[in-house]
Coordinates of C-alpha atoms and ligand atoms in Angstrom, one line a residue:
M16 CA -0.4 -0.2 0.2
K17 CA 1.1 3.4 -0.8
L18 CA -0.1 6.1 2.0
L19 CA 0.3 9.7 2.0
V20 CA 0.8 10.5 5.4
C21 CA -0.1 14.5 6.8
G22 CA 1.2 15.5 9.6
G23 CA 3.9 13.0 9.4
A24 CA 7.1 14.7 10.8
G25 CA 5.4 15.4 14.6
F26 CA 4.2 13.8 17.2
I27 CA 2.1 10.4 16.3
G28 CA 2.6 11.2 12.6
S29 CA 6.6 10.6 12.5
N30 CA 5.4 7.2 15.3
F31 CA 1.9 6.2 12.9
V32 CA 4.6 6.9 9.7
R33 CA 7.2 4.4 11.9
Q34 CA 5.0 1.6 12.3
R35 CA 3.8 1.5 9.0
A36 CA 7.6 1.5 6.5
G37 CA 8.3 -1.1 9.8
E38 CA 6.2 -3.5 10.9
H39 CA 3.7 -3.2 7.4
G40 CA 6.1 -2.7 5.4
D41 CA 4.5 -0.1 3.5
E42 CA 5.7 2.5 1.3
V43 CA 5.5 6.2 3.1
V44 CA 4.9 9.5 1.1
V45 CA 4.8 12.9 4.8
L46 CA 3.3 16.1 3.5
D47 CA 4.4 18.3 6.3
K48 CA 4.6 21.6 6.7
L49 CA 7.2 21.9 9.1
T50 CA 6.1 24.5 12.1
Y51 CA 7.8 24.9 15.1
A52 CA 6.7 21.0 15.6
G53 CA 7.2 19.3 13.3
R54 CA 10.8 17.5 12.7
R55 CA 12.5 15.8 9.9
E56 CA 15.0 14.7 13.1
N57 CA 11.4 12.5 14.3
L58 CA 11.7 10.0 10.4
A59 CA 16.0 9.9 10.1
D60 CA 15.4 6.2 11.1
V61 CA 12.4 5.8 8.7
P62 CA 12.3 5.0 4.9
H63 CA 10.0 7.8 3.5
T64 CA 9.7 10.4 0.5
F65 CA 9.4 14.0 2.2
V66 CA 7.3 16.6 0.5
H67 CA 7.5 20.0 2.3
G68 CA 4.5 21.8 2.1
G69 CA 1.0 22.8 3.5
I70 CA -2.4 21.0 3.7
E71 CA -3.7 23.9 2.5
D72 CA -1.4 24.1 -0.5
A73 CA -3.4 22.7 -3.5
A74 CA 0.4 22.5 -5.3
A75 CA 1.8 20.6 -2.7
V76 CA -1.1 18.3 -1.8
A77 CA -2.3 17.6 -5.5
Q78 CA 2.8 16.1 -5.6
A79 CA 2.0 14.6 -2.2
M80 CA -1.2 12.9 -3.8
E81 CA 0.4 10.9 -7.0
G82 CA 0.0 7.6 -7.1
V83 CA -0.9 6.7 -3.4
D84 CA -3.8 5.0 -3.1
A85 CA -4.7 6.3 1.0
V86 CA -4.9 9.5 2.8
V87 CA -3.9 9.8 6.9
N88 CA -3.9 13.1 8.3
F89 CA -2.4 13.5 11.0
A90 CA -1.4 17.8 9.7
A91 CA -2.5 19.7 12.6
E92 CA -1.6 22.6 15.6
T93 CA -2.4 20.4 18.5
H94 CA -1.5 22.9 21.7
V95 CA -4.6 24.2 23.2
D96 CA -2.9 26.6 25.4
R97 CA -1.2 28.3 21.9
S98 CA -5.0 27.9 20.2
I99 CA -5.9 30.1 23.6
A100 CA -2.7 32.6 23.2
E101 CA -2.5 32.8 19.1
P102 CA -5.9 30.9 17.2
D103 CA -5.6 32.5 13.7
A104 CA -3.2 28.8 12.4
F105 CA -5.5 26.3 14.1
V106 CA -8.5 27.7 12.0
T107 CA -6.4 27.7 8.4
T108 CA -5.0 24.7 9.2
H109 CA -8.0 23.1 10.2
A110 CA -10.5 24.3 7.9
V111 CA -8.7 25.2 5.4
G112 CA -6.0 22.9 4.8
T113 CA -8.7 20.2 5.9
F114 CA -10.9 21.1 2.7
V115 CA -7.6 21.3 0.3
L116 CA -6.6 17.8 1.5
L117 CA -10.1 16.4 1.2
E118 CA -11.2 17.7 -2.7
A119 CA -8.0 16.8 -3.2
A120 CA -9.1 13.2 -2.1
R121 CA -12.5 12.8 -4.7
E122 CA -11.0 14.0 -7.2
R123 CA -8.7 10.9 -7.3
G124 CA -11.0 8.4 -5.6
L125 CA -9.2 7.7 -2.5
R126 CA -9.8 6.8 0.8
Y127 CA -9.8 9.5 3.6
L128 CA -8.9 8.3 7.1
Q129 CA -9.5 12.3 9.3
V130 CA -6.8 12.4 12.5
S131 CA -8.9 13.3 15.5
T132 CA -9.4 14.0 19.4
D133 CA -12.0 13.0 22.2
E134 CA -11.6 16.6 22.7
V135 CA -14.3 17.6 20.3
Y136 CA -16.8 16.6 22.8
G137 CA -16.4 18.8 25.7
S138 CA -15.6 17.7 29.3
I139 CA -17.8 14.5 30.8
A140 CA -18.0 14.1 34.8
E141 CA -18.9 10.7 34.9
G142 CA -19.5 7.9 32.9
S143 CA -17.5 7.7 29.5
F144 CA -18.0 9.7 25.9
T145 CA -19.4 7.5 23.1
E146 CA -19.2 8.4 18.9
E147 CA -22.5 9.5 18.9
S148 CA -22.0 12.3 22.1
P149 CA -22.5 14.8 21.4
L150 CA -19.8 18.0 20.2
E151 CA -19.1 20.5 22.9
P152 CA -15.7 21.4 22.2
S153 CA -14.5 24.3 24.6
S154 CA -11.0 25.7 23.1
P155 CA -10.4 27.7 19.2
Y156 CA -7.9 24.2 19.3
S157 CA -11.3 21.9 19.9
A158 CA -13.1 23.9 17.6
T159 CA -11.5 24.0 14.9
K160 CA -11.1 19.9 15.1
T161 CA -15.0 19.8 15.5
G162 CA -15.3 21.9 12.0
A163 CA -13.0 19.3 10.6
D164 CA -15.0 16.4 11.6
L165 CA -17.7 17.5 10.5
L166 CA -16.2 18.8 6.6
V167 CA -15.1 15.1 7.0
Q168 CA -18.7 14.0 7.4
S169 CA -20.0 15.7 4.7
Y170 CA -18.2 14.5 1.8
T171 CA -19.2 10.9 2.3
R172 CA -22.8 12.4 2.4
T173 CA -22.7 14.4 -0.2
F174 CA -20.6 12.7 -2.2
G175 CA -20.6 9.1 -1.2
M176 CA -16.5 9.6 -0.5
E177 CA -14.5 6.7 2.0
T178 CA -13.7 9.2 4.8
V179 CA -13.3 7.5 8.0
I180 CA -11.8 9.8 11.8
C181 CA -10.4 8.6 14.5
R182 CA -11.2 10.4 18.0
G183 CA -7.9 10.3 20.0
S184 CA -7.5 10.2 23.7
N185 CA -4.4 12.1 25.3
N186 CA -1.0 10.2 23.8
Y187 CA 2.6 10.3 25.4
G188 CA 5.6 8.8 24.6
P189 CA 8.3 9.3 22.2
Y190 CA 9.2 12.2 20.2
Q191 CA 6.2 14.7 21.7
Y192 CA 7.0 17.4 21.5
P193 CA 7.7 19.5 25.5
E194 CA 4.9 22.0 25.5
K195 CA 2.9 18.5 26.1
L196 CA 1.8 18.2 29.9
I197 CA 4.5 15.2 30.2
P198 CA 7.0 15.8 28.5
L199 CA 7.2 19.0 29.7
M200 CA 7.5 17.7 33.4
V201 CA 9.5 15.3 32.2
L202 CA 12.7 17.4 31.0
N203 CA 10.8 19.6 34.2
A204 CA 12.0 17.5 36.3
L205 CA 15.3 16.0 34.9
H206 CA 16.6 19.2 34.7
G207 CA 14.9 20.6 38.9
D208 CA 12.8 23.1 36.8
P209 CA 10.1 24.1 38.6
L210 CA 6.9 22.0 37.2
P211 CA 3.7 23.9 36.3
V212 CA 0.3 22.5 37.2
Y213 CA -2.7 24.0 36.2
G214 CA -5.7 25.1 38.9
D215 CA -6.0 22.3 41.3
G216 CA -4.2 20.1 39.2
M217 CA -7.7 17.3 39.5
Q218 CA -8.5 17.2 35.7
V219 CA -8.1 13.9 34.1
R220 CA -7.3 13.1 31.1
N221 CA -7.5 8.9 29.1
W222 CA -4.2 8.2 28.4
L223 CA -2.8 7.0 25.6
Y224 CA 0.6 5.2 24.4
V225 CA 0.9 6.0 21.5
T226 CA 1.6 3.1 19.3
D227 CA -2.0 1.6 20.6
F228 CA -3.2 5.2 19.2
C229 CA -1.1 4.6 15.8
A230 CA -1.9 0.4 15.8
G231 CA -6.6 2.1 16.4
I232 CA -5.9 4.1 13.4
G233 CA -4.5 1.0 11.4
H234 CA -7.4 -0.7 12.0
V235 CA -9.4 1.2 10.8
L236 CA -7.9 2.6 7.9
A237 CA -7.8 -1.3 6.8
H238 CA -11.3 -2.2 7.9
G239 CA -13.7 1.4 8.9
A240 CA -16.6 1.4 8.2
A241 CA -17.4 4.7 5.8
G242 CA -18.6 7.8 7.2
E243 CA -18.0 6.2 10.5
V244 CA -16.6 8.0 14.0
Y245 CA -14.4 5.4 15.9
N246 CA -12.8 6.7 18.9
V247 CA -9.6 5.0 20.1
G248 CA -9.3 5.6 23.8
G249 CA -6.9 4.8 26.4
P250 CA -6.7 1.6 29.1
D251 CA -6.2 3.9 32.2
E252 CA -7.8 7.7 33.1
C253 CA -5.2 9.3 36.0
P254 CA -5.1 13.3 38.0
N255 CA -3.0 15.9 36.6
I256 CA -1.5 15.5 39.6
E257 CA -0.7 12.5 40.0
V258 CA 1.1 11.5 36.8
V259 CA 3.2 14.4 38.0
R260 CA 3.6 12.9 41.5
R261 CA 4.9 10.0 38.9
I262 CA 7.2 11.8 36.9
I263 CA 8.2 13.6 40.3
A264 CA 8.9 9.5 42.3
L265 CA 11.1 8.4 38.8
T266 CA 13.4 11.1 38.3
G267 CA 14.3 11.2 41.1
A268 CA 13.3 15.1 41.9
D269 CA 12.5 17.0 44.5
A270 CA 9.1 16.9 45.2
S271 CA 9.0 21.0 45.7
L272 CA 9.7 21.8 42.9
L273 CA 5.6 21.6 42.2
T274 CA 4.1 25.1 41.4
Y275 CA 0.4 25.7 41.2
V276 CA -0.1 28.1 38.4
E277 CA -3.8 30.3 37.2
D278 CA -5.7 27.5 35.0
R279 CA -6.3 27.4 31.9
P280 CA -9.3 29.2 30.3
G281 CA -12.0 27.1 29.6
H282 CA -10.4 24.4 30.4
D283 CA -12.1 20.8 30.3
R284 CA -11.8 19.2 33.5
R285 CA -12.7 14.8 32.5
Y286 CA -12.1 13.1 29.2
S287 CA -12.9 9.6 29.3
L288 CA -13.5 8.3 25.7
G289 CA -15.1 4.4 25.5
S290 CA -13.5 2.5 22.6
E291 CA -16.3 -0.5 21.8
K292 CA -16.4 0.3 18.5
V293 CA -12.7 0.2 17.1
R294 CA -13.0 -2.8 19.2
A295 CA -15.0 -4.7 17.2
L296 CA -12.8 -4.1 15.1
G297 CA -9.7 -6.2 16.8
W298 CA -7.7 -3.5 18.2
E299 CA -7.5 -3.9 21.6
A300 CA -4.2 -0.8 23.5
Q301 CA -1.7 -2.9 24.1
V302 CA 0.5 -0.5 27.3
R303 CA -1.2 0.1 30.6
F304 CA 0.0 3.9 32.2
E305 CA 2.4 2.2 34.6
E306 CA 4.5 0.8 31.7
G307 CA 4.5 3.2 29.5
L308 CA 5.5 6.9 31.5
E309 CA 8.2 4.6 32.7
R310 CA 8.9 3.9 28.9
T311 CA 8.6 7.3 28.4
V312 CA 10.6 8.7 31.5
A313 CA 13.3 6.3 29.8
W314 CA 13.0 7.5 26.0
Y315 CA 13.5 11.1 27.8
R316 CA 16.5 10.8 29.4
D317 CA 18.4 8.8 26.8
N318 CA 17.8 10.9 23.7
P319 CA 19.6 14.4 25.2
G320 CA 20.2 15.0 22.1
W321 CA 16.5 14.8 20.3
W322 CA 15.0 17.6 23.0
E323 CA 18.2 19.4 23.7
P324 CA 18.3 21.8 20.2
I325 CA 14.2 21.7 20.8
R326 CA 15.1 23.4 24.8
S327 CA 17.8 25.6 22.9
G328 CA 15.5 27.7 20.8
A329 CA 12.1 28.6 19.9
Y330 CA 10.4 26.7 22.9
R331 CA 12.4 29.5 25.0
E332 CA 10.6 32.3 24.3
Y333 CA 7.4 30.0 24.3
Y334 CA 8.3 29.1 27.7
E335 CA 9.2 32.4 28.8
R336 CA 5.3 34.1 27.3
Q337 CA 3.6 31.2 28.6
Y338 CA 4.8 30.2 32.3
G339 CA 6.8 33.1 32.9
S340 CA 5.2 35.5 34.8
S341 CA 3.2 32.1 37.0
L342 CA 6.4 31.3 37.8
G343 CA 8.6 34.1 37.7
Ligands
LIG427 P1 2.4 17.9 17.0 O1 1.6 19.0 17.2 O2 3.1 17.0 17.5 O3 2.6 17.2 15.0 C1 1.7 18.0 14.0 C2 2.3 18.1 12.6 O4 1.3 18.2 11.5 C3 3.5 18.4 12.3 O5 4.5 17.9 11.6 C4 3.6 20.2 11.9 O6 4.8 20.1 11.2 C5 2.4 19.4 11.1 N1 1.8 20.6 10.6 C6 1.5 21.0 11.2 N2 0.1 22.1 10.6 C7 0.7 22.1 9.7 C8 -0.6 21.9 7.7 N3 -0.9 23.4 7.2 N4 0.3 21.8 7.1 C9 1.4 20.2 6.7 N5 1.6 20.0 8.1 C10 1.3 20.5 9.7 O7 0.2 16.8 16.9 P2 0.1 15.3 17.5 O8 0.3 15.4 19.1 O9 1.3 14.3 16.6 O10 -1.6 15.4 17.0 C11 -1.0 14.7 15.3 C12 -3.1 14.7 15.3 O11 -3.7 13.7 16.4 C13 -3.7 16.4 15.3 O12 -4.5 15.7 14.0 C14 -3.7 15.5 16.7 O13 -5.4 16.6 16.9 C15 -4.9 14.3 16.5 N6 -5.2 13.6 18.3 C16 -3.3 13.9 19.2 C17 -3.7 13.5 20.1 C18 -2.4 14.5 21.5 O14 -2.5 13.7 22.2 N7 -1.8 14.4 20.9 C19 -4.7 12.7 20.6 C20 -5.3 12.6 19.5 C21 -5.6 13.2 18.3
LIG428 O1 -7.2 14.7 24.4 C1 -6.5 14.7 23.2 C2 -5.8 16.4 23.5 O2 -4.8 15.4 24.4 C3 -5.5 15.8 22.0 O3 -6.2 16.4 21.3 C4 -3.9 17.7 22.0 O4 -3.9 17.7 20.4 C5 -3.3 17.0 23.6 O5 -2.6 18.4 23.4 C6 -3.9 16.7 24.3 O6 -4.1 17.9 24.5 P1 -4.1 18.9 26.8 O7 -4.7 20.1 26.6 O8 -5.0 17.5 26.9 O9 -3.5 18.0 26.4 P2 -2.0 18.8 27.6 O10 -0.7 17.9 27.2 O11 -2.0 20.6 27.1 O12 -1.8 19.1 29.0 C7 -2.8 18.0 29.6 C8 -3.6 18.8 30.6 O13 -2.6 18.9 32.1 C9 -4.3 19.2 31.0 O14 -5.4 18.9 32.0 C10 -3.8 20.6 31.4 C11 -2.4 20.5 32.4 N1 -1.7 21.0 32.1 C12 -0.8 21.2 31.1 C13 0.4 22.1 30.7 C14 0.9 21.7 29.7 C15 -1.0 21.0 33.7 O15 -1.2 21.6 34.0 N2 0.5 22.4 33.0 C16 0.8 22.5 31.8 O16 1.8 23.0 32.4

């Protein structure tokens, strides 16, 4: 199979390309704009063809789609805090970019998988979201992802195009950019820097090891029914404060680094994703949170060559803007 993977130089995309080009022996073309979050280094050990460009750029999309059998779209702006500070790129990539990709895939009769998120459902106090739960996004990130999902579904309903949507819960694992909770806390803990916990730290996330999400996407790509949505949720839920305490224990950091800071506006309290539908396709999560977190801490500890250039670059400026006053 020849796959076009959009956003394949990012965290989940690069893990997916590694799985497909490795275990599955697929031929993979990666289309990626290389924003701050995308890095060619993430794919250094993986055979692929690379096209540099945005999914909103029809010429780059046409070049990348040459001869492919299916499209998997990971390309996105993915950080909720950045969507609050600067939402512009979220609208362009999620709305315009998804539209350009859909048009090009429709013209060529290609199967199309949209990678989406549990955040489209908003927050749930008890129980778990199903694919039928109402869409109630809270942030510009999740609202624009929701818009993209609806556009994708309209291409099946209106044009009979073969689309599927995969909604994942919070991913963690190797190659995640350190703006996100787990890699941020691991690197800060290793450096003896403060560990900034938003609000009371009792927000709950449903943790999914990245290779499990990639396998779920593979199942849906192969067996998902056109026009359908499939949730792919992690096996464990954990409040943020407990995640940070576990990271302190695994890194041997000083517990006094833990620092409560101002809460995120519109902060969703809890995510929990029911995955019965994708289980019926034969998928099952393989990695429990305790084991996945140990592996993740070990990966960051063993790969300073991956994160040192990030921490010394534009990330510093982002970090100062986001946390400067609260950690000063
Ligand atoms: P990431 O930020 O690590 O990577 C995003 C990638 O997309 C980068 O390589 C970036 O360069 C590229 N990109 C951004 N805008 C682009 C554009 N306009 N055109 C082409 N490429 C562009 O993100 P991630 O965490 O790997 O997330 C990948 C996908 O999975 C996203 O669609 C996200 O919404 C979804 N998702 C993420 C999680 C999570 O916990 N990280 C959970 C569920 C779903
Ligand atoms: O649920 C899936 C989503 O998970 C994906 O769609 C998003 O792309 C991905 O970024 C992630 O969103 P979250 O907002 O849940 O992830 P983040 O790592 O930003 O935050 C996780 C939790 O930790 C959240 O409750 C906010 C909190 N947090 C985060 C940071 C960065 C802190 O308390 N302190 C922090 O410094």
